[in-house]
Short mmCIF file of C-alpha atoms in Angstrom, two decimals:
data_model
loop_
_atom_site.label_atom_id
_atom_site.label_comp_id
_atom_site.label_asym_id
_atom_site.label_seq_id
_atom_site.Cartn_x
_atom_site.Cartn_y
_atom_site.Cartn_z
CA UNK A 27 8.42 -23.36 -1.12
CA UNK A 28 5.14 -22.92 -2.96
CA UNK A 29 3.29 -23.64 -0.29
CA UNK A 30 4.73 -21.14 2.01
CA UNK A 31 2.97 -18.21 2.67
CA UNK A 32 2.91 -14.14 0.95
CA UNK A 33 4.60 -11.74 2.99
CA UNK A 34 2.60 -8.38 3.57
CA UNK A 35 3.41 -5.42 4.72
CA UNK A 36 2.60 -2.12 5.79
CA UNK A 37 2.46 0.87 8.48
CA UNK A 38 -0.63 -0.35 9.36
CA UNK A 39 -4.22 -1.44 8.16
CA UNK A 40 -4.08 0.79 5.11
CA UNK A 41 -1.94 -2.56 3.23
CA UNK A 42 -5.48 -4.77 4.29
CA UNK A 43 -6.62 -3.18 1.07
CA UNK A 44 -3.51 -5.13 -0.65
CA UNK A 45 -4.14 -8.20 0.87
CA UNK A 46 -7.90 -8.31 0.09
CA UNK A 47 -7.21 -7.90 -3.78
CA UNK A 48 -4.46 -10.85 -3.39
CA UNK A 49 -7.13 -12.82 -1.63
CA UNK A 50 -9.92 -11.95 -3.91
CA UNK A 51 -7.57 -13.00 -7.10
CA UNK A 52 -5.71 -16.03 -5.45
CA UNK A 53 -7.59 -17.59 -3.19
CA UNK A 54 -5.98 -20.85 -2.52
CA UNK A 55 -2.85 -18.45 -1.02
CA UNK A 56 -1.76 -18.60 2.86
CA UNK A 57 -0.66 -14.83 3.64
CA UNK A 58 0.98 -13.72 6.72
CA UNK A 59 -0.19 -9.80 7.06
CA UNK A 60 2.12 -7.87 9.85
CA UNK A 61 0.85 -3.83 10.60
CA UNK A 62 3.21 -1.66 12.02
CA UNK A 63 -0.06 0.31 14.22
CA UNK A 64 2.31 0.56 16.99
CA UNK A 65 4.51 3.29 14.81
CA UNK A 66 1.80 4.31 12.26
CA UNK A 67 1.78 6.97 10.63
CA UNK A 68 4.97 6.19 8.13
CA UNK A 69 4.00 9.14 5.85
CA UNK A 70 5.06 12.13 8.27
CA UNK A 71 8.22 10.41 9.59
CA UNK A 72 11.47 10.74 7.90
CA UNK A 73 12.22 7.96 5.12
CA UNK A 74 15.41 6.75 7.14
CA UNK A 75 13.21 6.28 10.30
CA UNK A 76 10.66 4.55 7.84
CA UNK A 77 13.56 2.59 6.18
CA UNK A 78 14.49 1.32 9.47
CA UNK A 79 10.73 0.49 10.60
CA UNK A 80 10.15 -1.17 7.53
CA UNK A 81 13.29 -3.75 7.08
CA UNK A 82 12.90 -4.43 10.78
CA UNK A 83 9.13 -5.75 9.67
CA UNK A 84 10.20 -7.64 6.60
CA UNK A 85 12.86 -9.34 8.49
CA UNK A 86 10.25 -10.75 11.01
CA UNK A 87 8.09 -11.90 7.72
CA UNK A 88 11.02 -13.37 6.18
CA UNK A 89 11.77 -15.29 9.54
CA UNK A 90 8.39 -16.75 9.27
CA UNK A 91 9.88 -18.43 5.76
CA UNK A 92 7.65 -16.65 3.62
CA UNK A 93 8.10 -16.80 -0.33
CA UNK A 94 7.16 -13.47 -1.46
CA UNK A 95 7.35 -9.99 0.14
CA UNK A 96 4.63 -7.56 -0.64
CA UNK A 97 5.59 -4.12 0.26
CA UNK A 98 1.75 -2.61 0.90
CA UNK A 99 2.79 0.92 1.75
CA UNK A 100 3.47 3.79 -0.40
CA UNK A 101 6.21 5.71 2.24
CA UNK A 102 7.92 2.55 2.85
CA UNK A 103 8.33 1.62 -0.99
CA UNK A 104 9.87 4.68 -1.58
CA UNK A 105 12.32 4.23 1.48
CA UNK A 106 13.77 0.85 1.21
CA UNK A 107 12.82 -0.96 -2.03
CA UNK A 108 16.34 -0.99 -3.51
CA UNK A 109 17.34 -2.36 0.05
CA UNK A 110 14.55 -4.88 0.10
CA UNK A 111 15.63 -6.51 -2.84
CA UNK A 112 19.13 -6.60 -1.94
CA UNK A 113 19.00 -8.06 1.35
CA UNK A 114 16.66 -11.12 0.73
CA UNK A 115 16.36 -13.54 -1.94
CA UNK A 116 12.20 -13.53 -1.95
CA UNK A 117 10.39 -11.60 -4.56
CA UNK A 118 9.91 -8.43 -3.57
CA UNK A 119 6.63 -6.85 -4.81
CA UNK A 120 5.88 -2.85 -3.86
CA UNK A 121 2.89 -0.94 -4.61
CA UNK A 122 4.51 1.88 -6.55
CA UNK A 123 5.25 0.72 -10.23
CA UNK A 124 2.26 -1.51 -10.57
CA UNK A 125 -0.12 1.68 -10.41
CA UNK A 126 2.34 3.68 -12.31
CA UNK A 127 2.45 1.07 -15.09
CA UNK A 128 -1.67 1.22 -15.23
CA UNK A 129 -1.95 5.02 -15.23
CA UNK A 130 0.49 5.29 -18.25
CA UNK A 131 -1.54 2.90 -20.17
CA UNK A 132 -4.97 4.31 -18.98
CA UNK A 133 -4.75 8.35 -19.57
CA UNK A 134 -5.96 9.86 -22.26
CA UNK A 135 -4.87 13.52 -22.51
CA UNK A 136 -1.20 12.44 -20.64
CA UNK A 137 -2.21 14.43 -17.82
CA UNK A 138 -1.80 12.14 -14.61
CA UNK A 139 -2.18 12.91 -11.12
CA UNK A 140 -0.59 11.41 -7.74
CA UNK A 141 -2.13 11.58 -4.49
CA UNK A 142 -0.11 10.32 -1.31
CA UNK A 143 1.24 10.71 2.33
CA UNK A 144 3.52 13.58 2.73
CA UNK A 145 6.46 11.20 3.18
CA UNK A 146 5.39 9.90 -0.31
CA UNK A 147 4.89 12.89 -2.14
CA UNK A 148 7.67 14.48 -0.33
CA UNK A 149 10.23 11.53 -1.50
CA UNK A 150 9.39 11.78 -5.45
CA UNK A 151 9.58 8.05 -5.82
CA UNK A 152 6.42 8.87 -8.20
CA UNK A 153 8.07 11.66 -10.28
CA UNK A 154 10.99 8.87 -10.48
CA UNK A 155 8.61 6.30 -11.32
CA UNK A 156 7.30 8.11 -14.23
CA UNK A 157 10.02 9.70 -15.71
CA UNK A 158 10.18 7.00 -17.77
CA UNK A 159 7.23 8.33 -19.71
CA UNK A 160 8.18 11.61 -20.31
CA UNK A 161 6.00 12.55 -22.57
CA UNK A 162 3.30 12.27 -19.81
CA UNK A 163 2.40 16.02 -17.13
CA UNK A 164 2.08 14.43 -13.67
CA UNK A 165 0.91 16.45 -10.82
CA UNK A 166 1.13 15.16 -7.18
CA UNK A 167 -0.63 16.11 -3.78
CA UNK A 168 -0.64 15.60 -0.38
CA UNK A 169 -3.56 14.18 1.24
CA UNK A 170 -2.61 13.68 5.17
CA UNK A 171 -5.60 13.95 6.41
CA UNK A 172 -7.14 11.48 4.35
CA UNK A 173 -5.86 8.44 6.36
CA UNK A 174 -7.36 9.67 9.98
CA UNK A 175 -10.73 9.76 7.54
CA UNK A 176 -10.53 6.30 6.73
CA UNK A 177 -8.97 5.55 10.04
CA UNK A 178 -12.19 6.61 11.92
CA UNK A 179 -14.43 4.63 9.64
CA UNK A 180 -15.63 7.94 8.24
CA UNK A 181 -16.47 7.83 4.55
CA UNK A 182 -19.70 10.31 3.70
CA UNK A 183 -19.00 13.38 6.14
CA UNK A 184 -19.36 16.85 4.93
CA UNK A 185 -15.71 17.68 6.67
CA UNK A 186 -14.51 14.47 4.52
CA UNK A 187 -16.23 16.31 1.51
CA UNK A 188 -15.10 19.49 2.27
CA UNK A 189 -11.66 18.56 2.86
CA UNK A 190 -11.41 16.66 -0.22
CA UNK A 191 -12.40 19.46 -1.92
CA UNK A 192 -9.31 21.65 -0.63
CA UNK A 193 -6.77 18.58 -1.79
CA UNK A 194 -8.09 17.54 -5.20
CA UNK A 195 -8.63 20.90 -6.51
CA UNK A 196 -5.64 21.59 -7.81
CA UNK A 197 -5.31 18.05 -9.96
CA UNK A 198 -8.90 18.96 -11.03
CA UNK A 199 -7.64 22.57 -12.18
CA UNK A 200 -5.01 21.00 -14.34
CA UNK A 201 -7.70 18.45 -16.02
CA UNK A 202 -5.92 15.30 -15.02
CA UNK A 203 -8.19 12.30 -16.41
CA UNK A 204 -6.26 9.97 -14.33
CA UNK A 205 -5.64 9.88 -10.40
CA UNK A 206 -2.91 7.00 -8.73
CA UNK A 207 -4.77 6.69 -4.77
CA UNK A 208 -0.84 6.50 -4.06
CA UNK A 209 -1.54 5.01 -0.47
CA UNK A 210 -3.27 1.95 0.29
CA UNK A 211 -5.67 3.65 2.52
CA UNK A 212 -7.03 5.29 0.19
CA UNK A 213 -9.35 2.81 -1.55
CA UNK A 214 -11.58 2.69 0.99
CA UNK A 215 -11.89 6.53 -0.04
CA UNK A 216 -12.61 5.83 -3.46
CA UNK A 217 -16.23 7.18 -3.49
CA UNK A 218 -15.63 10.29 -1.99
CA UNK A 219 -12.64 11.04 -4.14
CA UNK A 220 -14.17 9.72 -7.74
CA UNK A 221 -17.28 12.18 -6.32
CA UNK A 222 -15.32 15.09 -5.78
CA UNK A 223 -13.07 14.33 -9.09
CA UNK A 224 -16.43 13.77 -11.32
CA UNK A 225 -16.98 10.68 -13.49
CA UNK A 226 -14.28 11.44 -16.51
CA UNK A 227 -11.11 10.51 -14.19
CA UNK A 228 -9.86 7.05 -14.23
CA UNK A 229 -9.02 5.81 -10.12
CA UNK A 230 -5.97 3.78 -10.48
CA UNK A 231 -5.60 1.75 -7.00
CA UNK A 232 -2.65 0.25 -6.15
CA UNK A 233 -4.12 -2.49 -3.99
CA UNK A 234 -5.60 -3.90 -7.22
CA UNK A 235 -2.30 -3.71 -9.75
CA UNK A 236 -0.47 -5.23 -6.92
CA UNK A 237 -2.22 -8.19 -6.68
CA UNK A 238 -2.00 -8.38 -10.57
CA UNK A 239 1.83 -8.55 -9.88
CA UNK A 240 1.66 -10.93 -7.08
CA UNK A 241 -0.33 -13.32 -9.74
CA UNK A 242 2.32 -12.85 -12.31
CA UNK A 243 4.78 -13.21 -10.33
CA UNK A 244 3.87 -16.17 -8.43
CA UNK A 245 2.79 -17.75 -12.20
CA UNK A 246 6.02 -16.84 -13.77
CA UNK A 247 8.29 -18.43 -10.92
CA UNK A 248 5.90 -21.20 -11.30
CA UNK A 249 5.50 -20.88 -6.93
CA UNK A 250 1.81 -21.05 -7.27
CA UNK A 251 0.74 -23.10 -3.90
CA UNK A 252 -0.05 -26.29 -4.72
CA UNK A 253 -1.76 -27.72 -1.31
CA UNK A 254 -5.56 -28.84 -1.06
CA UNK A 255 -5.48 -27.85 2.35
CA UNK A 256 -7.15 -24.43 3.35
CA UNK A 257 -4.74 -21.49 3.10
CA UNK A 258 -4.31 -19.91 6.40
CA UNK A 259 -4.53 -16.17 6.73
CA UNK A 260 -2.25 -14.90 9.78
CA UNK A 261 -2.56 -11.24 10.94
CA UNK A 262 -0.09 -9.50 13.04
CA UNK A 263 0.51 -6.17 14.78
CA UNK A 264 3.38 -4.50 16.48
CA UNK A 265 3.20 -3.02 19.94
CA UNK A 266 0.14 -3.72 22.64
CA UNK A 267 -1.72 -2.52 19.16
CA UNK A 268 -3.49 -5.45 18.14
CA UNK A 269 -6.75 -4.37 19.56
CA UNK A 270 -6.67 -1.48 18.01
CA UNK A 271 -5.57 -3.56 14.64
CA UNK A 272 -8.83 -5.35 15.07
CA UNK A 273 -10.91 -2.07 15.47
CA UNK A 274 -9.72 -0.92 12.25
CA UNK A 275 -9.85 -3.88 10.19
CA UNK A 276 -13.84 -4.41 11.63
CA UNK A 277 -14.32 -0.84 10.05
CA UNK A 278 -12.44 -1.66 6.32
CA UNK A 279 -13.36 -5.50 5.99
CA UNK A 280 -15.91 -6.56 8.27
CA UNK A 281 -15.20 -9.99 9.87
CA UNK A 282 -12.87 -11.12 7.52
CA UNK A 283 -9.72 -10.89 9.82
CA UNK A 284 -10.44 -12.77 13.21
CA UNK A 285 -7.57 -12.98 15.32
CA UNK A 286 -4.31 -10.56 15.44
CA UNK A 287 -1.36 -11.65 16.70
CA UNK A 288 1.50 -9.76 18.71
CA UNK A 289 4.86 -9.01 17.33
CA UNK A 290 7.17 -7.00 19.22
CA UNK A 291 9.06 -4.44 17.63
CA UNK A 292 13.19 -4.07 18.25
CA UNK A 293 16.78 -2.21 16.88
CA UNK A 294 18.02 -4.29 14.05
CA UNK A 295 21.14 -3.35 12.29
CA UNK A 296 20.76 -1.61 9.00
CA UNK A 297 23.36 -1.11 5.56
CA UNK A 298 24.31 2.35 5.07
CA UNK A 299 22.12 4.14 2.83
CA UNK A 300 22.90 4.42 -0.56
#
């Protein structure tokens, strides 16, 4: 089993982000990457549609006899994680707590704030998340438009700027010192939105505290791979979207994904919801 590949992932390309920070801190590790692009965006869709999307993807990971799932998407962590872990005996690893668990340690004047999809913000898995520090303020916002931004390779525009302006305002009004990028698109953001935030706010990224759970994880179970063969690093996208995949992943990562392969998408029968 420890040689078996990690399980990613997400709506789309946003998730790379995740897999780049695994890569980066355990580079010996095979990963098997599947995009949704052919139903992307998650975040305005509602969460049972996304619950539905997302354990349809997991099961085609899980197929492919992976040891670990890594949930690399915001929307669909706060649809299905209790559902994840139920229905398969992998790890399951999601991209909410991991940033949550960093921001509480990391503020200063317990005043956090949460930016997201709508279907994030809109589902309060972060005001769940941190309810367990209570004695924390957290402020959340929707940032929609900030995925097309990345999306379209755009990273320096005065629209970007300007629109940025209009989201963060409000968290800057109410002096949070610490932001959660509470999508995994939004690291490739970061300089625009640490700009527009100023220097005294702490970025906490999910891609990165991720990985740091993969690595414990992995460590813990003792699942580490093993092999002194070169990992292999498979990408796949749903739909006729792998070109499109490609296009994207060009933009975020340069050359470091070179082939995407299809996977179609399909019905699959679902628990009820709890």
């Amino acid at each position: 089993m420890s040689d078996a590949p990690i399980g990613v992932f997400d709506s789309g390309v946003g998730g790379l982000s995740v897999a780049r920070s695994i890569r980066d801190q355990l580079p010996r590790e095979s990963i098997t990457y599947i995009g949704d692009t052919a139903r992307s965006p998650y975040g305005p869709r509602p969460l049972a549609e996304v619950r539905e999307f997302a354990l349809e993807a997991l099961d085609t990971l899980v197929a492919q006899d992976v040891k670990m799932l890594v949930i690399a998407c915001n929307t669909a962590s706060a649809a299905m994680l209790r559902d994840a872990r139920e229905r398969y005996s992998v790890p399951v690893i999601e991209v909410i707590q991991p940033a949550v668990r960093a921001a509480v340690s990391s503020t200063r004047n317990l005043k956090v704030g949460v930016i997201g999809t709508e279907g994030t913000i809109r589902s309060r898995a972060y005001n769940d998340a941190f309810a367990a520090a209570p004695h924390l303020e957290l402020f959340t916002q929707a940032c929609p438009r900030f995925v097309e931004f990345v999306e379209s390779g755009d990273t320096t525009s005065r629209e970007l700027f300007a629109v940025a302006e209009q989201y963060l305002a409000p968290l800057r009004e109410h002096e949070v010192d610490t932001l959660v990028l509470g999508c995994t698109h939004y690291p490739f953001l970061k300089g625009a939105i640490s700009y527009v935030m100023g220097d005294g706010v702490r970025l906490v990224s999910s891609d990165t505290e991720t990985a740091n759970d993969v690595y414990r994880e992995l460590v813990s179970r003792g699942i580490e791979r093993t092999s002194s063969a070169p990992p292999v690093h498979r990408y796949e996208a749903t739909g006729a979207s792998a070109d499109e995949f490609m296009r994207l992943a060009d933009l975020m990562l340069g050359r470091q994904v070179e082939t995407v392969e299809f996977v179609e998408t399909g019905v699959i029968t679902l628990p009820p919801i709890h």
